[in-house]
Tab-separated table of C-alpha atoms and ligand atoms in Angstrom:
chain	number	residue	atom	x	y	z
Z	1	UNK	CA	139.862	27.660	39.965
Z	2	UNK	CA	137.031	26.414	37.732
Z	3	UNK	CA	134.121	28.819	37.334
Z	4	UNK	CA	131.660	26.312	38.829
Z	5	UNK	CA	133.946	25.863	41.853
Z	6	UNK	CA	133.976	29.636	42.450
Z	7	UNK	CA	130.186	29.772	41.991
Z	8	UNK	CA	129.644	26.968	44.516
Z	9	UNK	CA	132.178	28.349	46.991
Z	10	UNK	CA	130.789	31.903	46.962
Z	11	UNK	CA	128.767	32.709	50.072
Z	12	UNK	CA	128.019	36.027	51.742
Z	13	UNK	CA	130.806	36.656	54.247
Z	14	UNK	CA	130.153	39.235	56.953
Z	15	UNK	CA	133.065	38.720	59.358
Z	16	UNK	CA	136.580	39.587	58.294
Z	17	UNK	CA	140.140	39.607	59.558
Z	18	UNK	CA	141.760	42.943	60.324
Z	19	UNK	CA	143.965	42.697	57.255
Z	20	UNK	CA	143.816	45.080	54.282
Z	21	UNK	CA	143.076	43.877	50.754
Z	22	UNK	CA	146.131	44.393	48.568
Z	23	UNK	CA	145.974	47.064	45.832
Z	24	UNK	CA	146.624	44.399	43.144
Z	25	UNK	CA	143.557	42.467	44.342
Z	26	UNK	CA	141.389	45.606	44.352
Z	27	UNK	CA	142.448	46.219	40.741
Z	28	UNK	CA	141.553	42.622	39.807
Z	29	UNK	CA	138.090	43.040	41.378
Z	30	UNK	CA	137.515	46.224	39.362
Z	31	UNK	CA	138.797	44.583	36.180
Z	32	UNK	CA	136.399	41.666	36.732
Z	33	UNK	CA	133.515	44.120	37.202
Z	34	UNK	CA	134.256	46.027	34.028
Z	35	UNK	CA	134.472	42.846	31.901
Z	36	UNK	CA	130.775	42.197	32.538
Z	37	UNK	CA	128.252	42.140	29.712
Z	38	UNK	CA	125.966	45.171	29.421
Z	39	UNK	CA	123.024	46.180	27.269
Z	40	UNK	CA	124.306	47.366	23.878
Z	41	UNK	CA	127.707	47.405	25.603
Z	42	UNK	CA	126.776	50.646	27.385
Z	43	UNK	CA	129.057	49.945	30.407
Z	44	UNK	CA	127.239	52.515	32.570
Z	45	UNK	CA	129.198	51.723	35.738
Z	46	UNK	CA	131.457	53.725	37.985
Z	47	UNK	CA	132.892	52.649	41.331
Z	48	UNK	CA	133.944	54.189	44.630
Z	49	UNK	CA	136.646	52.256	46.490
Z	50	UNK	CA	136.509	52.802	50.262
Z	51	UNK	CA	139.114	51.678	52.785
Z	52	UNK	CA	138.792	54.510	55.295
Z	53	UNK	CA	137.504	53.088	58.603
Z	54	UNK	CA	135.287	56.104	59.363
Z	55	UNK	CA	133.623	55.885	55.965
Z	56	UNK	CA	133.115	52.108	56.329
Z	57	UNK	CA	131.446	52.816	59.672
Z	58	UNK	CA	129.177	55.388	58.018
Z	59	UNK	CA	128.298	52.904	55.269
Z	60	UNK	CA	127.263	50.401	57.947
Z	61	UNK	CA	124.515	52.864	58.941
Z	62	UNK	CA	123.119	53.151	55.406
Z	63	UNK	CA	120.314	50.754	56.395
Z	64	UNK	CA	119.388	48.069	58.908
Z	65	UNK	CA	121.093	45.242	57.000
Z	66	UNK	CA	124.417	46.975	56.366
Z	67	UNK	CA	126.006	46.404	59.792
Z	68	UNK	CA	128.622	44.011	58.403
Z	69	UNK	CA	130.102	46.831	56.366
Z	70	UNK	CA	132.087	47.992	59.372
Z	71	UNK	CA	133.608	44.491	59.796
Z	72	UNK	CA	135.296	44.641	56.410
Z	73	UNK	CA	138.453	46.416	55.328
Z	74	UNK	CA	137.188	47.371	51.873
Z	75	UNK	CA	133.941	48.454	50.273
Z	76	UNK	CA	133.286	48.968	46.602
Z	77	UNK	CA	130.218	51.004	45.737
Z	78	UNK	CA	128.751	50.234	42.331
Z	79	UNK	CA	127.265	53.322	40.702
Z	80	UNK	CA	125.391	54.010	37.482
Z	81	UNK	CA	126.271	57.107	35.479
Z	82	UNK	CA	123.157	58.132	33.554
Z	83	UNK	CA	125.328	59.864	30.947
Z	84	UNK	CA	126.395	56.424	29.696
Z	85	UNK	CA	122.870	55.018	29.345
Z	86	UNK	CA	122.008	53.901	25.816
Z	87	UNK	CA	118.838	52.155	27.049
Z	88	UNK	CA	117.410	53.803	30.174
Z	89	UNK	CA	115.791	50.714	31.676
Z	90	UNK	CA	118.535	48.076	31.679
Z	91	UNK	CA	121.264	49.595	33.875
Z	92	UNK	CA	120.314	47.523	36.932
Z	93	UNK	CA	120.972	44.355	34.940
Z	94	UNK	CA	124.334	45.724	33.754
Z	95	UNK	CA	125.390	46.611	37.287
Z	96	UNK	CA	124.214	43.268	38.671
Z	97	UNK	CA	126.416	41.448	36.164
Z	98	UNK	CA	129.390	43.624	37.167
Z	99	UNK	CA	128.666	42.989	40.854
Z	100	UNK	CA	128.456	39.212	40.492
Z	101	UNK	CA	131.732	39.218	38.553
Z	102	UNK	CA	133.369	40.874	41.582
Z	103	UNK	CA	131.855	38.351	43.996
Z	104	UNK	CA	133.254	35.471	41.954
Z	105	UNK	CA	136.668	37.099	41.507
Z	106	UNK	CA	136.731	37.618	45.288
Z	107	UNK	CA	136.476	33.834	45.747
Z	108	UNK	CA	139.390	33.317	43.359
Z	109	UNK	CA	141.436	35.864	45.355
Z	110	UNK	CA	140.680	34.243	48.734
Z	111	UNK	CA	138.434	37.128	49.797
Z	112	UNK	CA	134.948	37.132	51.273
Z	113	UNK	CA	132.245	39.570	50.207
Z	114	UNK	CA	128.635	40.598	50.759
Z	115	UNK	CA	126.391	42.511	48.335
Z	116	UNK	CA	124.235	45.137	50.079
Z	117	UNK	CA	121.454	46.712	48.076
Z	118	UNK	CA	120.991	50.483	47.746
Z	119	UNK	CA	118.841	51.351	44.679
Z	120	UNK	CA	115.924	51.475	44.176
Z	121	UNK	CA	115.203	51.985	47.890
Z	122	UNK	CA	114.874	55.763	48.138
Z	123	UNK	CA	116.137	56.428	51.673
Z	124	UNK	CA	119.236	54.292	51.024
Z	125	UNK	CA	119.924	56.131	47.766
Z	126	UNK	CA	119.529	59.475	49.577
Z	127	UNK	CA	121.918	58.397	52.362
Z	128	UNK	CA	124.703	57.377	49.958
Z	129	UNK	CA	124.069	60.369	47.674
Z	130	UNK	CA	124.489	62.657	50.670
Z	131	UNK	CA	127.541	60.836	52.095
Z	132	UNK	CA	129.526	61.127	48.855
Z	133	UNK	CA	127.913	64.311	47.560
Z	134	UNK	CA	126.983	62.494	44.338
Z	135	UNK	CA	125.805	64.556	41.369
Z	136	UNK	CA	122.285	63.999	40.026
Z	137	UNK	CA	123.442	61.804	37.118
Z	138	UNK	CA	125.036	59.241	39.457
Z	139	UNK	CA	122.833	56.507	41.001
Z	140	UNK	CA	124.292	54.395	43.834
Z	141	UNK	CA	123.244	50.817	43.023
Z	142	UNK	CA	124.819	48.687	45.730
Z	143	UNK	CA	127.821	48.455	48.018
Z	144	UNK	CA	129.894	45.338	48.432
Z	145	UNK	CA	131.858	44.627	51.611
Z	146	UNK	CA	135.154	42.775	51.084
Z	147	UNK	CA	137.882	41.398	53.293
Z	148	UNK	CA	139.698	38.273	54.329
Z	149	UNK	CA	137.116	35.920	55.870
Z	150	UNK	CA	137.532	34.749	59.456
Z	151	UNK	CA	136.001	31.436	58.354
Z	152	UNK	CA	134.503	29.859	55.271
Z	153	UNK	CA	130.888	28.818	54.838
Z	154	UNK	CA	129.725	25.439	53.573
Z	155	UNK	CA	128.330	24.804	50.109
Z	156	UNK	CA	124.545	25.206	50.083
Z	157	UNK	CA	122.987	23.192	47.235
Z	158	UNK	CA	120.054	25.228	45.904
Z	159	UNK	CA	119.282	23.287	42.749
Z	160	UNK	CA	115.526	22.657	42.475
Z	161	UNK	CA	114.521	20.538	39.511
Z	162	UNK	CA	110.894	21.717	39.765
Z	163	UNK	CA	111.957	25.297	38.945
Z	164	UNK	CA	113.096	24.305	35.470
Z	165	UNK	CA	110.674	24.143	32.549
Z	166	UNK	CA	111.579	22.582	29.254
Z	167	UNK	CA	110.073	23.986	26.069
Z	168	UNK	CA	106.854	25.169	27.788
Z	169	UNK	CA	105.754	26.356	31.235
Y	1	FMN	C1	120.171	42.218	45.762
Y	1	FMN	C2	120.816	41.712	47.019
Y	1	FMN	C3	120.735	42.456	48.162
Y	1	FMN	C4	121.345	42.024	49.338
Y	1	FMN	N1	121.332	42.837	50.436
Y	1	FMN	C5	122.003	42.453	51.550
Y	1	FMN	C6	122.112	43.335	52.658
Y	1	FMN	O1	121.609	44.464	52.641
Y	1	FMN	N2	122.784	42.919	53.752
Y	1	FMN	C7	123.371	41.683	53.816
Y	1	FMN	O2	123.973	41.371	54.848
Y	1	FMN	N3	123.270	40.804	52.778
Y	1	FMN	C8	122.622	41.175	51.639
Y	1	FMN	N4	122.571	40.335	50.551
Y	1	FMN	C9	123.139	38.974	50.648
Y	1	FMN	C10	122.037	37.912	50.783
Y	1	FMN	O3	121.500	37.960	52.088
Y	1	FMN	C11	122.625	36.531	50.477
Y	1	FMN	O4	123.132	36.510	49.170
Y	1	FMN	C12	121.603	35.406	50.620
Y	1	FMN	O5	121.188	35.274	51.951
Y	1	FMN	C13	122.149	34.048	50.156
Y	1	FMN	O6	123.292	33.692	50.920
Y	1	FMN	P1	124.740	33.507	50.244
Y	1	FMN	O7	125.125	34.807	49.583
Y	1	FMN	O8	125.648	33.157	51.388
Y	1	FMN	O9	124.668	32.425	49.235
Y	1	FMN	C14	121.996	40.769	49.381
Y	1	FMN	C15	122.072	40.012	48.206
Y	1	FMN	C16	121.523	40.492	47.020
Y	1	FMN	C17	121.691	39.703	45.745
């Protein structure tokens, strides 16, 4: 699949078949995440892979917009480990790049996915920190629901020529 085809095909999928994601596909998602660019190549990410139904249900209560988490068969939590920070302020950008890589790899693998934000919203961070008993140096950044989609969504063309400025604003 061409990169632009995966980009255009990617939509947030919140309804999934009751079919587990194969271990090989989970590994490919994680490999895609860890190939992302990061500030001074700090690679500050860690991941928690969740397939347990009870834990997925608990994740769906992390906040009001996380309900779809219980529809999926897999969640990957994207975490920052402060011990790997070379530049304290750029980890969110690193973890966003890793997250988007997983969303695009999911398209390639025939999976659907939805990114659900955690940090920097304090009560969400506290909920996930408590659920997984995370040490102080670990920051939960987001959680991504994955699974086989029950149906695909249409391409939504979002190109707006008036948002682009050439040479000056
Ligand atoms: C930072 C971020 C946070 C998001 N948080 C949630 C969320 O909590 N729950 C959810 O269902 N979708 C969430 N989304 C998905 C967006 O709602 C979705 O990307 C947007 O509506 C555009 O639709 P599309 O992904 O189908 O193109 C989030 C996306 C991003 C990038």
